[in-house]
Coordinates of C-alpha atoms in Angstrom, one line a residue:
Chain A
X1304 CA 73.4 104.5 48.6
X1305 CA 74.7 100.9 49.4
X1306 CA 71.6 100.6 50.9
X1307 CA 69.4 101.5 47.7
X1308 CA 71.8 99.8 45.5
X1309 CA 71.4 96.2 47.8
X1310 CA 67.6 96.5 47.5
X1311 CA 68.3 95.4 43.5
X1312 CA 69.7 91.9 45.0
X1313 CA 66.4 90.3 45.3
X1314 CA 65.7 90.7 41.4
X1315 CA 69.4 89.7 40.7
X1316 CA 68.7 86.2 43.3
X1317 CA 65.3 85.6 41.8
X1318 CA 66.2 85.7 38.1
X1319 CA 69.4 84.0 39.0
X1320 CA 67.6 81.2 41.2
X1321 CA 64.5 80.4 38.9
X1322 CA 66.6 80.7 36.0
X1323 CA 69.0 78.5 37.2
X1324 CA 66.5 75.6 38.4
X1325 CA 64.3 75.8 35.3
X1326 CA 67.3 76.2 33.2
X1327 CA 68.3 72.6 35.2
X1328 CA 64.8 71.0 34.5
X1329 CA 65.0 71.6 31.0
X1330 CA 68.8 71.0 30.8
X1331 CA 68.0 66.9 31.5
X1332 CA 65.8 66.6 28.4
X1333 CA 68.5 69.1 26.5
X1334 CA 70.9 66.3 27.1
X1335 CA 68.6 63.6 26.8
X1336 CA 67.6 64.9 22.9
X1337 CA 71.2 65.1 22.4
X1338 CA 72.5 61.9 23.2
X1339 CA 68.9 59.9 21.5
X1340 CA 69.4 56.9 19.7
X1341 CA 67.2 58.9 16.6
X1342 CA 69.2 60.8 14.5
X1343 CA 66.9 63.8 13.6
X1344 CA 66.4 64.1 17.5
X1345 CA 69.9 64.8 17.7
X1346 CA 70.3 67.3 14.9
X1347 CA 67.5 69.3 16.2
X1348 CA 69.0 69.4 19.6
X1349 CA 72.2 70.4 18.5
X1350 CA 71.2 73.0 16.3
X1351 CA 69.0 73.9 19.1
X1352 CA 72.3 74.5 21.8
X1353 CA 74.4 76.0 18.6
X1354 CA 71.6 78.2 18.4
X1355 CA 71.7 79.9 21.7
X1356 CA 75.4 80.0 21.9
X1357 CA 76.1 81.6 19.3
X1358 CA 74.0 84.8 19.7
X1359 CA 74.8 87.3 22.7
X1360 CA 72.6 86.5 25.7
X1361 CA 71.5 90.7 25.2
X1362 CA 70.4 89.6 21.5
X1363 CA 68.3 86.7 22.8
X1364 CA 67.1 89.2 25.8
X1365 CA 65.9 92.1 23.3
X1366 CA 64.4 88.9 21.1
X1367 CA 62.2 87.6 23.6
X1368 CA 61.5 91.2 25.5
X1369 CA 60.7 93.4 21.9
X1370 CA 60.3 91.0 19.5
X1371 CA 57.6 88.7 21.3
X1372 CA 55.7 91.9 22.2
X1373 CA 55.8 92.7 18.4
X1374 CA 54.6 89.4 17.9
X1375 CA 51.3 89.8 20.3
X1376 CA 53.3 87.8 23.5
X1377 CA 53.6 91.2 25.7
X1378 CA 55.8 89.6 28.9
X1379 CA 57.0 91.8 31.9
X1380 CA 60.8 93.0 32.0
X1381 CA 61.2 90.6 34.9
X1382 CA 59.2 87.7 32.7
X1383 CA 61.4 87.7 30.0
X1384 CA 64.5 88.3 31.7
X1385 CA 63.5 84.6 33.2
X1386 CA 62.2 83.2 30.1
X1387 CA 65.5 84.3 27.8
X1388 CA 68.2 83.0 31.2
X1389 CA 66.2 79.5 31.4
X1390 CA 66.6 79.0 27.6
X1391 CA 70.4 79.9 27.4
X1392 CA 70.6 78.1 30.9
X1393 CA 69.3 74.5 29.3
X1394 CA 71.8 75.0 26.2
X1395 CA 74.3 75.1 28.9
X1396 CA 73.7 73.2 31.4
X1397 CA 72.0 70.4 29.0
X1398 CA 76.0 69.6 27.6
X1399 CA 77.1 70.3 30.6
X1400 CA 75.2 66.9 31.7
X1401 CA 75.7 65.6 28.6
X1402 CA 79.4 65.7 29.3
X1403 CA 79.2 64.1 32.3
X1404 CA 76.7 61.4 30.7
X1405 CA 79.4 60.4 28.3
X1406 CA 82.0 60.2 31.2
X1407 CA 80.1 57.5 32.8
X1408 CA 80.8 55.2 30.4
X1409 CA 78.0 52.0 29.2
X1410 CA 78.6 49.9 32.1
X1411 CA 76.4 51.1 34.4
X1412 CA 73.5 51.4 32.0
X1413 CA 74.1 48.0 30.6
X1414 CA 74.2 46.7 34.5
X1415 CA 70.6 48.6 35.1
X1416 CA 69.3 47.4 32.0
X1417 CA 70.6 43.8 32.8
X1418 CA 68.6 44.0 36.4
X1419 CA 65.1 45.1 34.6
X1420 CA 65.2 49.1 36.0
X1421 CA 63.0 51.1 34.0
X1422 CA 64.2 53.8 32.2
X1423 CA 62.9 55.9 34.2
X1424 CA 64.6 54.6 37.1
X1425 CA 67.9 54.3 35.1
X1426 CA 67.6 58.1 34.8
X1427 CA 67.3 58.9 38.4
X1428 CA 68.8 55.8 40.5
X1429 CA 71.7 55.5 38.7
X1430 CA 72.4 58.3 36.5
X1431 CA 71.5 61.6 37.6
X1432 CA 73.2 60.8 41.1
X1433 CA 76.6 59.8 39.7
X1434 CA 76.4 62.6 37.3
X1435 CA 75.7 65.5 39.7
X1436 CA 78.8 64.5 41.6
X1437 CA 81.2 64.9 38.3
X1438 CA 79.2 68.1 36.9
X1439 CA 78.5 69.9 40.1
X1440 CA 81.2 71.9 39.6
X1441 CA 80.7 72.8 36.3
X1442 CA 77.0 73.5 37.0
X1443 CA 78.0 76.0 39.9
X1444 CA 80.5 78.0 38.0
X1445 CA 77.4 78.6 35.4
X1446 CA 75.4 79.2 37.8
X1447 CA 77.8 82.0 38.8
X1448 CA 78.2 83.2 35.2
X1449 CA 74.1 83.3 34.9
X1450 CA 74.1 85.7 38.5
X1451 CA 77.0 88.0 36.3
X1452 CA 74.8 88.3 33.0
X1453 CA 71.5 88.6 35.2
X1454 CA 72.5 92.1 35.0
X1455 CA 71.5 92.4 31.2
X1456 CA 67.8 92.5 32.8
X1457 CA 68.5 96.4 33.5
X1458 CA 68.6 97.3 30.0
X1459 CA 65.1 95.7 29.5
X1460 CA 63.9 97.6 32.7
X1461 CA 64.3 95.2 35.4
X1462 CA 65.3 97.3 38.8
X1463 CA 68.3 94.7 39.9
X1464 CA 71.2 96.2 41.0
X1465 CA 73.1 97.5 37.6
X1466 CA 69.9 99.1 37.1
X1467 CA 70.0 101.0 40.5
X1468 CA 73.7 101.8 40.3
X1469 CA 72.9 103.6 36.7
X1470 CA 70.5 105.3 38.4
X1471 CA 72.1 107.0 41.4
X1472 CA 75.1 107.5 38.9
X1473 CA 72.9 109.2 36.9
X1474 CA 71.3 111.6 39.5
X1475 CA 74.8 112.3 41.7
X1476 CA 77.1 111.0 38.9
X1477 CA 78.8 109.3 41.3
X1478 CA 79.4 106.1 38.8
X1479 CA 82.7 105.0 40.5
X1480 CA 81.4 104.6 43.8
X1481 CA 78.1 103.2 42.7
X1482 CA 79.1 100.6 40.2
X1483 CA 82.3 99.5 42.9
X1484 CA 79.3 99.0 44.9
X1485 CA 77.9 96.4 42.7
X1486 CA 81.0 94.1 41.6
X1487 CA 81.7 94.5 45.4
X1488 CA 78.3 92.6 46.1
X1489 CA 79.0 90.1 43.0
X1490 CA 82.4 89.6 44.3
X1491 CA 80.9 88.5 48.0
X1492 CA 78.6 86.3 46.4
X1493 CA 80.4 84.6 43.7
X1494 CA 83.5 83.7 46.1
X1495 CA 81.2 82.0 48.8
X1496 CA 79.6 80.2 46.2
X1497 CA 82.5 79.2 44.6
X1498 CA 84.4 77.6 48.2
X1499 CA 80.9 75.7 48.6
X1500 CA 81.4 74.2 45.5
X1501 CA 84.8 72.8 45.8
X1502 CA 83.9 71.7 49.2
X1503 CA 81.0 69.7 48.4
X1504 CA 82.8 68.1 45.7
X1505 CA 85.4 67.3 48.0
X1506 CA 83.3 65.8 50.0
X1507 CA 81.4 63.6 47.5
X1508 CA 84.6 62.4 46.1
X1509 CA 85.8 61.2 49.7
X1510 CA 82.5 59.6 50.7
X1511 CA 82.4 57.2 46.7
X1512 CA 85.8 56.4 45.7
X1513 CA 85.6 55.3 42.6
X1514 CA 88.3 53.6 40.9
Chain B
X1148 CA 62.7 22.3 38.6
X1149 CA 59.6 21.3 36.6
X1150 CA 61.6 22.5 33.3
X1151 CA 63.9 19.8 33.9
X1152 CA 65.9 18.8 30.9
X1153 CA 63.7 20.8 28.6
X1154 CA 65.4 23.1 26.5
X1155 CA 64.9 26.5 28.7
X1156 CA 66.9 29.3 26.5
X1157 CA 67.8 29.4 23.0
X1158 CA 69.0 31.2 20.6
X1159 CA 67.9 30.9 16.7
X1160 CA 70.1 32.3 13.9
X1161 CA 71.3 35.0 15.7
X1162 CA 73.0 37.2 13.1
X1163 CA 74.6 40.4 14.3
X1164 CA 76.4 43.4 12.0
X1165 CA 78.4 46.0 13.1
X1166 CA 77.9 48.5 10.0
X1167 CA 79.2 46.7 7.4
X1168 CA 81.0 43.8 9.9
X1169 CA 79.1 40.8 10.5
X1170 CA 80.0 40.1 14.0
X1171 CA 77.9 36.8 14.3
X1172 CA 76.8 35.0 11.5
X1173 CA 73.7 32.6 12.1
X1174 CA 74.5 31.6 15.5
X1175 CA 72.0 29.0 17.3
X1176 CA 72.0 27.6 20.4
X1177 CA 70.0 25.9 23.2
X1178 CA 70.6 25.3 26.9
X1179 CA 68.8 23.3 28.9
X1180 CA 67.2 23.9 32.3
X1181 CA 70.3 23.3 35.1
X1182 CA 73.2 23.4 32.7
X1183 CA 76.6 25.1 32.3
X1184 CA 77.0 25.6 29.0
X1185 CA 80.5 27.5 28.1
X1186 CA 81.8 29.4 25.6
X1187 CA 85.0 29.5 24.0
X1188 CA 87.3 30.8 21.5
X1189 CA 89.5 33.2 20.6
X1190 CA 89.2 37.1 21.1
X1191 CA 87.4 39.5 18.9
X1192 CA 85.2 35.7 17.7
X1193 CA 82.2 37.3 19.3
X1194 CA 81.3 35.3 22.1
X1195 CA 80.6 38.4 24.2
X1196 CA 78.2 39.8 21.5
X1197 CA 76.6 37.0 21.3
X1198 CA 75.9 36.6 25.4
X1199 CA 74.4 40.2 25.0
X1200 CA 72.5 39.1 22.1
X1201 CA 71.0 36.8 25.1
X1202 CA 69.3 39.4 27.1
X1203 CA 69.4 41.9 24.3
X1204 CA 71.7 44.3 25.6
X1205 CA 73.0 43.8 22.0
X1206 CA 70.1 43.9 19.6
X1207 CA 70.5 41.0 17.0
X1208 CA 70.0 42.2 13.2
X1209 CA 67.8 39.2 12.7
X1210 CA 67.6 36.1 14.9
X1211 CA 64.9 34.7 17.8
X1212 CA 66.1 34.7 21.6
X1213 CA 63.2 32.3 23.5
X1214 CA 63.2 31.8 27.1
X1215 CA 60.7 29.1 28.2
X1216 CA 57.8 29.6 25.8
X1217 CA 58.6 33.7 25.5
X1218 CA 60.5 34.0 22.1
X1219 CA 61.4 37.3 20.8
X1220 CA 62.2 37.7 16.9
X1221 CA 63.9 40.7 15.1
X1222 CA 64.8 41.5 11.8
X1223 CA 62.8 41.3 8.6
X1224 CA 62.0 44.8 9.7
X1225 CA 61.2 44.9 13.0
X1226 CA 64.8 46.7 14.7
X1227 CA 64.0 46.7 18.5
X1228 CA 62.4 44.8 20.7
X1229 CA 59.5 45.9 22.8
X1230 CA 59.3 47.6 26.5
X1231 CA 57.6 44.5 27.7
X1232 CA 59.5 41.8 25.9
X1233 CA 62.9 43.5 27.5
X1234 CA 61.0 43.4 30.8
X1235 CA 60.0 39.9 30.3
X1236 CA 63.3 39.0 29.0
X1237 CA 65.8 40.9 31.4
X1238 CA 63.0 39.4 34.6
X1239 CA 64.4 35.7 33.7
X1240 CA 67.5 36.1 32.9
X1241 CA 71.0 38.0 35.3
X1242 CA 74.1 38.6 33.9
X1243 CA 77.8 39.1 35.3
X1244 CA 80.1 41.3 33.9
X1245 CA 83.6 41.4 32.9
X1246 CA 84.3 44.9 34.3
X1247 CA 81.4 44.5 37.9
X1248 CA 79.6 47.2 36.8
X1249 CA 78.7 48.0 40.8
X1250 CA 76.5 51.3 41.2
X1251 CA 79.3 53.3 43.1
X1252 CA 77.2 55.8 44.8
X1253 CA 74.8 53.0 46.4
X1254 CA 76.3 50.6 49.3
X1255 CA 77.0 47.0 48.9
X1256 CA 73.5 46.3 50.4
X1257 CA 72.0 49.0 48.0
X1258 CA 73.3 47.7 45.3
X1259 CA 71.7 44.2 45.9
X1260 CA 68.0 46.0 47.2
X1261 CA 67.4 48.3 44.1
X1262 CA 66.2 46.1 41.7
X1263 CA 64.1 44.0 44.4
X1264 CA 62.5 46.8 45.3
X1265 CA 62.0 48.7 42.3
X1266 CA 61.9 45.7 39.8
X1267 CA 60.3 42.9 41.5
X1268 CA 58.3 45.5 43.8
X1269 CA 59.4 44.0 47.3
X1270 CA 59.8 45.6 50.8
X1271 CA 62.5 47.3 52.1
X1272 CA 62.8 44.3 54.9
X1273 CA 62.1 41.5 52.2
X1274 CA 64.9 43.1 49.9
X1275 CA 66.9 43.3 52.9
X1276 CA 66.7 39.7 54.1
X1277 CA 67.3 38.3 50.5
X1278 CA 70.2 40.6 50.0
X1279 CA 72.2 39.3 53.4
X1280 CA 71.0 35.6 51.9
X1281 CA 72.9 36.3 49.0
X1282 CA 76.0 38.1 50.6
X1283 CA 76.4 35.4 53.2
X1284 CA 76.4 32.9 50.3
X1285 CA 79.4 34.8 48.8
X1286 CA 80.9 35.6 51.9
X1287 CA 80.9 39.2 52.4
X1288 CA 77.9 39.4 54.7
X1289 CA 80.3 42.2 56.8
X1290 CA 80.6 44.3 53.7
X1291 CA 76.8 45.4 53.7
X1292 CA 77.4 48.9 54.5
X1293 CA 80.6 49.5 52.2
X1294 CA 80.8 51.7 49.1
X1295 CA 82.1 49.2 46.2
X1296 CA 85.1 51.4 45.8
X1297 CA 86.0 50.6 49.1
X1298 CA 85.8 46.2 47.8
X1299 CA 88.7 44.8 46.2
X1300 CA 88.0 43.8 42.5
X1301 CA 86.8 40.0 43.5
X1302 CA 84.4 41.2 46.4
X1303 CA 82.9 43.6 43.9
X1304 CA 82.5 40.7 41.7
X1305 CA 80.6 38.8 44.0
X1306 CA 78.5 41.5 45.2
X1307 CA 77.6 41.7 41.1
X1308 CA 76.7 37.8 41.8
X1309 CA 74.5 38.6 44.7
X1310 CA 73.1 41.6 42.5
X1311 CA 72.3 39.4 39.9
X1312 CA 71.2 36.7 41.7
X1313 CA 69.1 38.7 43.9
X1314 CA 65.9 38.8 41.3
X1315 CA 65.8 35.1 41.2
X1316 CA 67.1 34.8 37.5
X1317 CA 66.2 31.4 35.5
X1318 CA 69.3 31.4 33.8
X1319 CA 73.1 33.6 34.2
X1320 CA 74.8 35.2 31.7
X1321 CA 79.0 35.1 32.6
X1322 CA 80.7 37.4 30.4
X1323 CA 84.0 36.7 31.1
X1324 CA 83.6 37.3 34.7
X1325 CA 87.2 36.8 35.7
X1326 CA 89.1 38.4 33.2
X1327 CA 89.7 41.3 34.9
X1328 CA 91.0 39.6 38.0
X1329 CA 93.9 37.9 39.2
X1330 CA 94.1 34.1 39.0
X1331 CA 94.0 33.9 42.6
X1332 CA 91.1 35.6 43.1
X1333 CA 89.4 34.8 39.5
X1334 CA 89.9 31.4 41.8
X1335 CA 87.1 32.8 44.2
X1336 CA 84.7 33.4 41.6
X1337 CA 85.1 30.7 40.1
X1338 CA 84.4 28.6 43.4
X1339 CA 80.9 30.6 43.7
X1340 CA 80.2 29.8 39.9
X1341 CA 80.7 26.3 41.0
X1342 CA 78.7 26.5 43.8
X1343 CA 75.7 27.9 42.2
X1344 CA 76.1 24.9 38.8
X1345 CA 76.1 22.4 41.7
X1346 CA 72.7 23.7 42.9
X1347 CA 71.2 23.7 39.5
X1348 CA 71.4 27.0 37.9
X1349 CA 71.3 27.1 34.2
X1350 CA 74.3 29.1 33.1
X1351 CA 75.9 30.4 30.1
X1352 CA 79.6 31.0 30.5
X1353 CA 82.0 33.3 28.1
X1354 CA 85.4 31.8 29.5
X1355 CA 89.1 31.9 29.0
X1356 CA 89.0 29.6 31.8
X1357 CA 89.5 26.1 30.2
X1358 CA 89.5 24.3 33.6
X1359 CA 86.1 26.0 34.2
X1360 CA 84.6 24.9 31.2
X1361 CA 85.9 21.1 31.2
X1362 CA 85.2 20.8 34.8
X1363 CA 81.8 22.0 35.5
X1364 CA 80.2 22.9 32.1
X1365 CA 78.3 20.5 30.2
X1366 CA 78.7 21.2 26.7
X1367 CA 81.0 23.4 25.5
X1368 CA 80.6 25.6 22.5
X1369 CA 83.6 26.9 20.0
X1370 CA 83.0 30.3 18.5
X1371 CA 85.7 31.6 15.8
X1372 CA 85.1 34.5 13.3
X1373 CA 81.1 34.9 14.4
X1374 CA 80.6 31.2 14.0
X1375 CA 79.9 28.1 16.1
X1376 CA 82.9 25.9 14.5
X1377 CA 82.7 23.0 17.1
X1378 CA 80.1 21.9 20.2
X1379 CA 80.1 19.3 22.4
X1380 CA 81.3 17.5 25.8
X1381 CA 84.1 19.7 27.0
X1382 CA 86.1 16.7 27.7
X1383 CA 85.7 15.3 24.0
X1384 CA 85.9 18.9 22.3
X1385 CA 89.4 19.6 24.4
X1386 CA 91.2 16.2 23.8
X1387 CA 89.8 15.6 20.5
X1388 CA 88.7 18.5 19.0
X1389 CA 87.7 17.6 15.7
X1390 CA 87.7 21.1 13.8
X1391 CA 91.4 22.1 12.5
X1392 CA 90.5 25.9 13.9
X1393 CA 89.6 24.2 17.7
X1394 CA 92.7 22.4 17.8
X1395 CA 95.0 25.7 17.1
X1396 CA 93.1 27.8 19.6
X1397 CA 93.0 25.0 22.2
X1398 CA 97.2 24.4 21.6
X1399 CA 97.5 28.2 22.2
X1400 CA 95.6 28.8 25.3
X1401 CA 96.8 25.4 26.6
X1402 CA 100.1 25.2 25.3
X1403 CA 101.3 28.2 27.7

């Protein structure tokens, strides 16, 4: 049973994983809209990341799943289980950066702009890597609440492991040991994760003090 | 220099509003190739606006910034300046900060190789040989490998010198580059800013430091409420000023 229920994991990992790094991707330019010198820019990124939080990530999941297929956009369970994580995901993680954007304070982008980096450069010399060290934290404990909710993707058909454990509890209606089965299997991945987090951050803030 | 005693960076009726503040009202002023030119006054009179205003970290509301023959105008409805005129700008002209502003994930030696590399497109060895140049010049040549949160507050300021100075800058911007230290070792600093006068860099100062200013600056300019009240030889302009508003500020820093 264990067995049949683990075989799920793979669907959990890769919605979780390409959710996660698309959901990052798109994140940067969430922030970026947000904190734009243009005004309208701005509004539509925030009502953008209002949006998404305020509606249940199972509304958004039935949205893209039934009511894109109504619309003529037919995408596999799988498909739009990625494309409905990613979206919330860049909401998230987008003033997530954000955050740690406005925790770095002007000087450093006044001392890049003074030496002539592009803004390209700007983005990814000076920012992004001083950023990641403050929000890594924050980014893994989403990235541990995204694993948890990848387990809506059973309700649009996805075979992950909520799905399996309904299934066997179904057949032998053995629901207690089958769904124990599954927080057991969240529970060993979200604490490892979790201790790697704090001890890369840790680590970062021993190797740069900043003061 | 071939620019010598030419007028190599000016600003033209540089007016600056905050909102509904006007935080510099019509401010000009030119500097000649290998001067000091300092800046005076009292706080909140926007001197360090107007040294933004220079290399348009601060965009002026209206006004002309010209380096060499490059001017820039804004206003009359044109609100920021262009990619290539920031490039061209920001390529001429290093500035010093009150507060460092060190990149504290790169090293020392980092610090003072980005912009080589990625700005002014040299090697890794080139950027590398300049950068030990410039730190031996300041005297932290041992410090090459150190994170600046590891430097004391007046080695991080002179790594910022060496970062600066390490694109070959036409003219430096001081913004009140010892502020933040103490007197001791704003001391330091000042001994580099010396150094680098001596050998003919043009530089604009924003100072507190009057000794600075009457010492090695050659004109010194008097900024109160947004204005230009009073310029001339620091000597004259600190034992005569003649502007009623000069005299008070000059009797309070002085008078301590």
């Amino acid at each position: 049973m264990v067995l049949f229920i683990a075989q799920g994991l793979i669907w959990t990992v890769i919605i979780t994983l390409s959710s996660f790094a698309l959901g990052a991707l798109f994140g940067v330019f969430v922030a970026l809209a947000r904190s734009a010198s243009s005004r309208v820019i701005r509004a539509l990124a925030r009502i953008y990341v209002d949006m998404i939080r305020s509606v249940p990530p199972l509304v958004w999941l039935f949205i893209v799943f039934f009511g894109l297929a109504e619309l003529g956009l037919k995408l596999s369970p799988l498909q739009s289980a990625i494309v409905t994580f990613s979206v919330i995901a860049s909401a998230y993680l987008g003033e997530i950066y954000r955050g740690g954007l406005a925790s770095l304070g002007s000087g450093q982008i006044e001392a890049a702009q003074s030496i002539g980096l592009s803004r390209f450069d700007l983005l990814a010399r000076i920012i992004s890597p001083q950023i990641f060290r403050t929000v890594s934290p924050s980014m893994v404990t989403y990235g541990i609440g995204l694993m948890k909710d990848s387990a809506l993707a059973s309700t649009i058909g996805v075979v992950e492991m909520t799905f399996r454990a309904n299934q066997v509890t179904q057949s032998t209606g053995m629901g207690l040991t089958s769904f124990a089965i599954v927080g057991g299997i969240y529970l060993a991945l979200s604490i490892p994760l979790g201790l790697w987090a704090r001890r890369v951050d840790e680590k970062m803030r021993k190797k740069y003090v900043v003061n | 220099m071939s620019t010598e005693n030419k007028t190599y960076l000016s600003a033209r009726n540089i007016t600056k509003d905050f909102g509904t503040t006007r935080v510099l009202d019509d401010v000009s002023m030119d500097i000649q190739s290998g001067d000091v030119v300092s800046i005076i006054g009292p706080s909140g009179a926007g001197k360090s606006t107007f040294l933004r205003c220079m290399n348009l970290l601060e965009t002026p509301t209206s006004g002309t910034v010209e380096i060499g023959d490059f001017a820039i105008t804004l206003g009359a409805g044109r609100s920021t300046a262009s990619k290539k005129e920031l490039a061209t700008l920001r390529r001429n002209v290093g500035m010093v900060f009150q507060s460092f502003n060190l990149f504290p994930h790169l090293t020392v030696l980092e610090n003072i190789c980005l912009a080589q590399r990625r700005v002014l497109g040299r090697d890794a060895e080139q950027a590398r040989v300049r950068a030990f140049e410039l730190l031996d010049r300041v005297g932290l040549k041992d410090k090459s490998e150190e994170y600046p949160g590891r430097c004391s507050g007046g080695q991080q300021q002179r790594v910022a010198i060496a970062r600066s100075l390490s694109l070959d800058p036409q003219v430096m911007l001081f913004d009140e580059p010892t502020s933040a230290l103490d007197p001791e070792v704003g001391a330091e600093i000042l001994a580099v800013m010396r150094e680098l006068a001596e050998e003919g860099m043009t530089m604009m100062v924003v100072t507190h430091e009057m000794g600075f200013a009457r010492q090695v600056g050659d004109k010194v300019h008097v900024m109160v409420g947004g204005r230009i009240v009073e310029s001339g030889d620091p000597e004259q302009v600190m034992t005569q000023p003649s502007h009623e508003r000069t005299r008070q500020f000059l009797a309070a820093v002085l008078g301590r």
